[in-house]
Short mmCIF file of C-alpha atoms in Angstrom, two decimals:
data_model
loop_
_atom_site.label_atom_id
_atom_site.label_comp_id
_atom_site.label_asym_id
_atom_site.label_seq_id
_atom_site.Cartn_x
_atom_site.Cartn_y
_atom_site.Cartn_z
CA UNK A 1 92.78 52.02 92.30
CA UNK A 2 90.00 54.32 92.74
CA UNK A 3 90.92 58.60 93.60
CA UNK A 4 89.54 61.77 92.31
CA UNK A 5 90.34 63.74 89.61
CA UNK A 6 89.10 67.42 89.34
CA UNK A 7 86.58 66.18 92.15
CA UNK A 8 85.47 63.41 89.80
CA UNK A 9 85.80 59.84 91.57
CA UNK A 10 87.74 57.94 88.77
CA UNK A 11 89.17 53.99 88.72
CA UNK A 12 92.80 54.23 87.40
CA UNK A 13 95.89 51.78 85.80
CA UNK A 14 98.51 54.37 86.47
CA UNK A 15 100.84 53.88 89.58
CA UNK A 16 102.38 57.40 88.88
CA UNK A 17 101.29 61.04 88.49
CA UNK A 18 102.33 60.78 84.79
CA UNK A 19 100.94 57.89 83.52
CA UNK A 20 97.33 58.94 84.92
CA UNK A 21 97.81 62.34 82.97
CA UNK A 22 98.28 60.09 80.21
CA UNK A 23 95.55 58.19 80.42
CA UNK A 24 92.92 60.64 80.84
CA UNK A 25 94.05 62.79 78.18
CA UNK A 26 96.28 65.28 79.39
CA UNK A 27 99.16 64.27 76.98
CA UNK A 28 100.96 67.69 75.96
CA UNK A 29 98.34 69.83 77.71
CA UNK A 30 99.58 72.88 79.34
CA UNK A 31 98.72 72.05 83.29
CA UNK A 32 99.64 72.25 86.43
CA UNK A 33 99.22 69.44 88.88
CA UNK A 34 98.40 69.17 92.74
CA UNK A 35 98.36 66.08 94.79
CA UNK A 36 95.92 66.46 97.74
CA UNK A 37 96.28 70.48 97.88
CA UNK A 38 100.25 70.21 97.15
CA UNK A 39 102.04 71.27 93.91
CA UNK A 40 103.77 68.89 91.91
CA UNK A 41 105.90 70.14 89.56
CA UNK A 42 105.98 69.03 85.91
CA UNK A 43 109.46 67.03 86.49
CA UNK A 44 108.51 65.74 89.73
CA UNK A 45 105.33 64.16 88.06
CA UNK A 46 107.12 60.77 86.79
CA UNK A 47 108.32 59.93 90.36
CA UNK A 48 105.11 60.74 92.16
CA UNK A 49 103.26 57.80 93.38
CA UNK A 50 99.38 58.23 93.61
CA UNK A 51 97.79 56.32 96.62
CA UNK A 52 94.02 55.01 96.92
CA UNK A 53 91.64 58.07 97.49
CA UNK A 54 94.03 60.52 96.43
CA UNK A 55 92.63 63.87 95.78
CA UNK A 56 94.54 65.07 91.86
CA UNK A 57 94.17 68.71 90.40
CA UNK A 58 94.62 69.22 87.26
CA UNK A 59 94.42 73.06 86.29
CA UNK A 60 94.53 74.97 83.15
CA UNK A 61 94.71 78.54 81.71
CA UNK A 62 91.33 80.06 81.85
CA UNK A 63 89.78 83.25 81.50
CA UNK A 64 90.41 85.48 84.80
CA UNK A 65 90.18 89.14 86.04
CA UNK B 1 105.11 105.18 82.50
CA UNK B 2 106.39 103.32 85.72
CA UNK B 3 108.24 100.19 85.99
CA UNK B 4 106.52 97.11 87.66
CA UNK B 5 109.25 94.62 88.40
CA UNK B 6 111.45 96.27 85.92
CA UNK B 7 108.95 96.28 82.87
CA UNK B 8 107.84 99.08 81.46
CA UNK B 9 104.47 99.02 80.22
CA UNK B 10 103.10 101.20 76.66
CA UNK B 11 100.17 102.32 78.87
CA UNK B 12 98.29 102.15 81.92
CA UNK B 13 95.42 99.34 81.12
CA UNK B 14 95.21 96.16 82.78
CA UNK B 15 92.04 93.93 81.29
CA UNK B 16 90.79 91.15 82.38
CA UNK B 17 89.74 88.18 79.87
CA UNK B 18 86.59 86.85 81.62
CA UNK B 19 82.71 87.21 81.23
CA UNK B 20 82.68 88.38 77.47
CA UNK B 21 80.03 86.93 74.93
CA UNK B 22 82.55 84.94 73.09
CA UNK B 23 86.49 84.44 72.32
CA UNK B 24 86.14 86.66 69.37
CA UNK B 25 84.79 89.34 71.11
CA UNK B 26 87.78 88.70 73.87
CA UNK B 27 90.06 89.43 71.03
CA UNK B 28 88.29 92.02 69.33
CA UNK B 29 88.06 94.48 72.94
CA UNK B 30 91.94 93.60 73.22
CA UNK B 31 92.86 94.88 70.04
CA UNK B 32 90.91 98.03 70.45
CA UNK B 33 91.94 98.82 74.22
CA UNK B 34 95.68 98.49 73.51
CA UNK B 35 96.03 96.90 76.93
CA UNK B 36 99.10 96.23 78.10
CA UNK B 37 98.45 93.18 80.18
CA UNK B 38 95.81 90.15 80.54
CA UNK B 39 94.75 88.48 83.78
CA UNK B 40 93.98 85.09 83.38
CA UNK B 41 93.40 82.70 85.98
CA UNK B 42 94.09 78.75 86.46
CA UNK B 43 90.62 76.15 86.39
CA UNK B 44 90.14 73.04 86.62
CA UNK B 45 90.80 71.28 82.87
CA UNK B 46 89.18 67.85 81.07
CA UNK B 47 91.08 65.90 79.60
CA UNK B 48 88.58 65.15 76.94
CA UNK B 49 87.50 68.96 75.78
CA UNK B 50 90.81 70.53 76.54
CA UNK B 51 89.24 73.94 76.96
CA UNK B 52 91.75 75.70 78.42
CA UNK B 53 94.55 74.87 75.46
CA UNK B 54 92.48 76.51 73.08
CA UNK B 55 91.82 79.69 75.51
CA UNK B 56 96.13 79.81 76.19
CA UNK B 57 96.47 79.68 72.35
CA UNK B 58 94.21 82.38 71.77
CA UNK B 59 95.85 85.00 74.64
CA UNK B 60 99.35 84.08 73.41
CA UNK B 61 98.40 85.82 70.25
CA UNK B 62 97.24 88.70 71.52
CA UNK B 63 101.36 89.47 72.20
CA UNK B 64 100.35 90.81 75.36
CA UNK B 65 102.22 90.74 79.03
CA UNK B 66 99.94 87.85 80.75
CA UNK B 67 99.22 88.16 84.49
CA UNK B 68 97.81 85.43 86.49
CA UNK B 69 95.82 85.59 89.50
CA UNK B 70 94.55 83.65 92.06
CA UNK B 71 90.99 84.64 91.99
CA UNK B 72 88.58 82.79 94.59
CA UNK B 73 91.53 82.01 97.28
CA UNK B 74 90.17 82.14 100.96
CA UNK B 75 93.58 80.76 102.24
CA UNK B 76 97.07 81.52 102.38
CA UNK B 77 98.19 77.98 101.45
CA UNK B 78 95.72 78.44 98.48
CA UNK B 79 96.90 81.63 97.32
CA UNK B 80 100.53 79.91 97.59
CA UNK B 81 99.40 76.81 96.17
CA UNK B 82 97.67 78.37 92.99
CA UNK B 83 100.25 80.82 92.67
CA UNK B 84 102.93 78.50 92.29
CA UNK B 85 100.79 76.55 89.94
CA UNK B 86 100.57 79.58 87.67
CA UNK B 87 103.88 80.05 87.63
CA UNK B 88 104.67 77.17 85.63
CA UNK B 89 101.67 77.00 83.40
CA UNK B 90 102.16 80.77 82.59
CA UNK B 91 106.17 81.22 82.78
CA UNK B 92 105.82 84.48 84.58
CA UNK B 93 106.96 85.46 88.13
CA UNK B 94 103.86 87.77 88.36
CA UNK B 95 101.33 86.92 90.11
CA UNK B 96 98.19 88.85 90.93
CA UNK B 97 97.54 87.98 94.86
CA UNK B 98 94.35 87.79 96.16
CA UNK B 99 93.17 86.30 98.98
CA UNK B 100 89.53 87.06 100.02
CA UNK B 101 88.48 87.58 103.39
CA UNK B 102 85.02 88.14 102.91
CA UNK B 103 82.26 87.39 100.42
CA UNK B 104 79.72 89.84 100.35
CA UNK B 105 82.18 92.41 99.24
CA UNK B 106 85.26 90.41 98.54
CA UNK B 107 87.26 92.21 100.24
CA UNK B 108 91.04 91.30 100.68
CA UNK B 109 91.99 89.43 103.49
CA UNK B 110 94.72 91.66 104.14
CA UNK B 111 96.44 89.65 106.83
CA UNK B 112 96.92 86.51 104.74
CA UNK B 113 97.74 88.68 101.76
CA UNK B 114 100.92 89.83 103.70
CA UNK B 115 101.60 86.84 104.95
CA UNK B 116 101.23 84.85 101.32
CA UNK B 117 102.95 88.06 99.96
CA UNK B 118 105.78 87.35 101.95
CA UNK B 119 105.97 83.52 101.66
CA UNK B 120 105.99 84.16 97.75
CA UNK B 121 108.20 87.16 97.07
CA UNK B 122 110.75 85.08 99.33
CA UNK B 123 110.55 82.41 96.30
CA UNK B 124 110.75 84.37 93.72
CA UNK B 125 107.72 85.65 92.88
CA UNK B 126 106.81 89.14 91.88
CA UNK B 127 103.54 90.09 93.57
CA UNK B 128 100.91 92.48 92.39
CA UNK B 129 99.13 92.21 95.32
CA UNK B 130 94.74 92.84 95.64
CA UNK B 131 94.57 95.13 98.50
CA UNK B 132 92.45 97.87 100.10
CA UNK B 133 93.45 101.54 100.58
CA UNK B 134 94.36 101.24 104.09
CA UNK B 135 98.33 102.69 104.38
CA UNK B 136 99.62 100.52 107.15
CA UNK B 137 98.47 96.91 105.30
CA UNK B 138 100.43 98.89 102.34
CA UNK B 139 103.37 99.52 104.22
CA UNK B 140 102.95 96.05 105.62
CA UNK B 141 103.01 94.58 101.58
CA UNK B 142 106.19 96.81 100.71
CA UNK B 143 107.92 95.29 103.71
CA UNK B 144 107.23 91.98 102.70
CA UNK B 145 108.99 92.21 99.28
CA UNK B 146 105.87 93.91 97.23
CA UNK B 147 106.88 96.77 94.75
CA UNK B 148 103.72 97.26 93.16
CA UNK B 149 100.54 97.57 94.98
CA UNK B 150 96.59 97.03 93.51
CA UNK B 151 94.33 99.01 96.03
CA UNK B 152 90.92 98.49 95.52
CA UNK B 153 88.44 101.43 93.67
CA UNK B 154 85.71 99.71 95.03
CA UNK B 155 84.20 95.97 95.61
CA UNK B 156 84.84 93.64 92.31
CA UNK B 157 82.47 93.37 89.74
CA UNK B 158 80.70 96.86 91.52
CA UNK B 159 81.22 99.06 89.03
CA UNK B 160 80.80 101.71 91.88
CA UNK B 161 84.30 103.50 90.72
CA UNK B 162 86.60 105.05 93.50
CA UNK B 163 84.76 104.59 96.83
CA UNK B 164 87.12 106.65 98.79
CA UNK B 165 88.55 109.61 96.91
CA UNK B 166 90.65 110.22 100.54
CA UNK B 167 92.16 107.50 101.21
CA UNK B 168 93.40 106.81 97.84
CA UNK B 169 94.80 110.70 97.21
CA UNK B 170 96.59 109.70 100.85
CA UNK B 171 98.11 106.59 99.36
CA UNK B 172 98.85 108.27 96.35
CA UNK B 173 100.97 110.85 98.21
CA UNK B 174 102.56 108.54 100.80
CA UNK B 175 104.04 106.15 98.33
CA UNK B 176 105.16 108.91 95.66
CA UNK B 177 107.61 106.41 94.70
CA UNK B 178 105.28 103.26 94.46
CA UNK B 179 103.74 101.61 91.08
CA UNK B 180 99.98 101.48 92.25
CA UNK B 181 97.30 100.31 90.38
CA UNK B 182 93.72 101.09 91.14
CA UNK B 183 92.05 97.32 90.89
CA UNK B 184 88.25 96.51 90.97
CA UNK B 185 85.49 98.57 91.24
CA UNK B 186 85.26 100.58 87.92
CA UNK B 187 82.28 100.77 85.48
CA UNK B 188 82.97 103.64 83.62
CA UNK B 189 86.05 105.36 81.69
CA UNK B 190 85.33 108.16 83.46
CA UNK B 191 85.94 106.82 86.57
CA UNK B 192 89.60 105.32 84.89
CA UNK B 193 90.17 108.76 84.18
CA UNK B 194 89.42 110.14 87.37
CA UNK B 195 92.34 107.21 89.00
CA UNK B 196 95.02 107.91 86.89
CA UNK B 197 94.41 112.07 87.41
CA UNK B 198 94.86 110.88 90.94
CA UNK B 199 98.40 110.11 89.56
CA UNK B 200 97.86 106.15 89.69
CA UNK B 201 99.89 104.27 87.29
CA UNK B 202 97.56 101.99 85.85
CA UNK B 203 94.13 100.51 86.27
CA UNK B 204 92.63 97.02 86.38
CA UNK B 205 89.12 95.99 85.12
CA UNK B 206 87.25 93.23 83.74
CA UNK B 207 83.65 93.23 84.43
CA UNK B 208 83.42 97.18 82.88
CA UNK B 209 84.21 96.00 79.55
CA UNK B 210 83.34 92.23 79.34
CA UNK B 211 79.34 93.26 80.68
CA UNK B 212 79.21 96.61 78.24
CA UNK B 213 76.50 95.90 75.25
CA UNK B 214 79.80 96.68 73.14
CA UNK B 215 82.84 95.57 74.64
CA UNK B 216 85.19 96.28 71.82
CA UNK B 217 83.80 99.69 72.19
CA UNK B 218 84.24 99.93 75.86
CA UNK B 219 87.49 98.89 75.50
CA UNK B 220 88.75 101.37 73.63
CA UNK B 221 86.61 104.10 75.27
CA UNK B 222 88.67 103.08 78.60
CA UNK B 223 92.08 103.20 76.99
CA UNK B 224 91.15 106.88 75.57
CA UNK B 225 90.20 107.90 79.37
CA UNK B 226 93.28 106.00 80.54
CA UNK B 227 95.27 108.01 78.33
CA UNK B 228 93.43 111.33 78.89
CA UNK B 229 93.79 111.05 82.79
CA UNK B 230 97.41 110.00 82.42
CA UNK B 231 98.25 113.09 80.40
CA UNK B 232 96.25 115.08 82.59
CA UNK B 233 98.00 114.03 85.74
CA UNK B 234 101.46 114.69 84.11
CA UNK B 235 100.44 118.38 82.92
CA UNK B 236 99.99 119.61 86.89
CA UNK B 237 96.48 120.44 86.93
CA UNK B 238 95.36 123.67 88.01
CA UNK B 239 94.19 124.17 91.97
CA UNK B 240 90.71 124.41 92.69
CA UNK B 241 88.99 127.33 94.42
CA UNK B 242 85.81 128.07 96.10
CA UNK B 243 85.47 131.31 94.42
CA UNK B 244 84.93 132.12 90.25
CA UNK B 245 88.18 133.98 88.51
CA UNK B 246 86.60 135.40 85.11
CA UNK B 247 89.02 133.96 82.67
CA UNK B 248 88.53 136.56 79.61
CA UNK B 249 90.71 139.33 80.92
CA UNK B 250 88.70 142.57 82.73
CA UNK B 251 91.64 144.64 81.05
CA UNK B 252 90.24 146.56 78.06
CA UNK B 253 86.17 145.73 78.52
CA UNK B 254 84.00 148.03 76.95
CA UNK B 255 81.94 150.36 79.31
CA UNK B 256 78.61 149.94 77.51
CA UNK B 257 76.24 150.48 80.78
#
């Protein structure tokens, strides 16, 4: 299924939020996801199903002011 | 010093972590300002270069209290949205709120702060919200659950210090009881000294520091004026007059004419 990741269009294996963190590298990353401008929190990740053309966040500490 | 939230700070200096030259010299001005708290903010990660693990590592060990913010919201749901994001990346229910209404200044967009301010202290949340000076938005933020408030010293990233000496005296004295924190605006430690004389609590800056040819130096040059303004404001300065009063007493002068 194709969707965007971080604006990036991206073909993916995962049916679920957690296995696409998986596969692209995320694997004990401190995050914080959205799904298509909505929060999902870190336990909610293994029961949310992505759908084609779903729009993922996936944020990070950075610097800020 | 005040409480915000129920934490008392060691001082009055809020720094930001972006725009320096390098991590190192991120650490290094940290050390030597003695700041209090960090803002960091929340970006957009890879999962191949894994920036932002490496940045978290290196502000965890500066044993500082982090606040995030929500830099570059236009939108309530935004502001919400990021905010709530923070939260759980960070672990902390402060959250620096800004929503901005307009771009050539940045300016807050004060209506959507109070309502996000609202929607979020309601969930827990405890907001340091961006704001301007104006006392009725203020009273607005306080109403909505706010205990601290961040009014502006002038646009972000300006450098142009307090714009409006007024208004902010006027806030000053109509929230005695009020953290506030004078946010944005200030390029020189002179100008941090001049805010907490004012009798503000604390002061937030980045760009002052971060841009400075020496930002270690800066740093610490802004935590001296932090602390000279602070102990200033709590010795009750003297009032000033339009007219001189010769200090060296007239008692005792020689008559040498």
């Amino acid at each position: 299924m194709k969707l965007q990741l971080n604006g990036d269009m991206i073909e993916t294996q995962a049916a679920m939020l957690d296995g696409l963190l998986e596969e692209q590298g995320f694997t004990g990353a401190k995050i914080a996801t959205a799904v298509n401008g909505d929060f999902v929190p870190a336990p909610a990740r293994a029961t949310c199903a992505l759908s084609e053309g779903d729009r993922i966040e996936v944020l990070a500490p950075m610097q800020g002011g | 010093m005040r409480d915000f939230y129920g934490t008392t700070l060691a001082n009055g200096f809020m720094l930001g972590t972006a725009q320096y030259p390098s991590p190192a010299i991120l650490a290094d001005a940290f050390r030597r300002s003695g700041a209090s708290v960090a803002t960091v903010s929340l970006r957009r990660e890879s999962g191949q270069d894994r920036a932002g693990q490496d940045f978290w590592q290196m502000i965890r060990a500066l044993d500082v209290h982090i606040l995030p913010n929500t830099a570059g919201c236009h939108s309530v749901k935004e502001a919400v949205t990021t905010a709530h994001m923070a939260r759980e990346v960070f672990d902390t229910k402060w959250i620096k709120l800004e929503v901005i209404g307009e771009e050539d200044t940045l300016q807050p967009d004060v209506f959507g702060l109070v309502e996000a301010a609202r929607i979020l202290t309601e969930d827990g949340f405890q907001v340091f919200p961006y704001t301007t000076e104006d006392l009725v938005v203020a009273d607005r933020l306080l109403h909505a659950g706010c205990e601290v408030l961040m009014p502006w010293g002038a646009p972000i990233g300006s450098g142009l210090g307090l714009n409006n000496l007024f208004g902010l005296r006027a806030m000053r004295a109509h929230f005695p009881d009020v953290p506030l924190v004078i946010d944005a605006g200030l390029g020189l430690p002179s100008q941090a000294a001049q805010a907490m004389e004012l009798g503000f609590d604390a002061v937030l800056l980045n760009t002052a520091v971060a841009k400075s040819g020496d930002p270690a130096g800066m740093a610490e040059a802004f935590a001296t004026a932090i602390r000279a303004g602070q102990l200033g404001a709590a010795a009750d300065p003297m009032e000033p007059r339009d007219m001189a009063a010769p200090s060296t007493p007239v008692i005792g002068k020689a008559f040498l004419s």
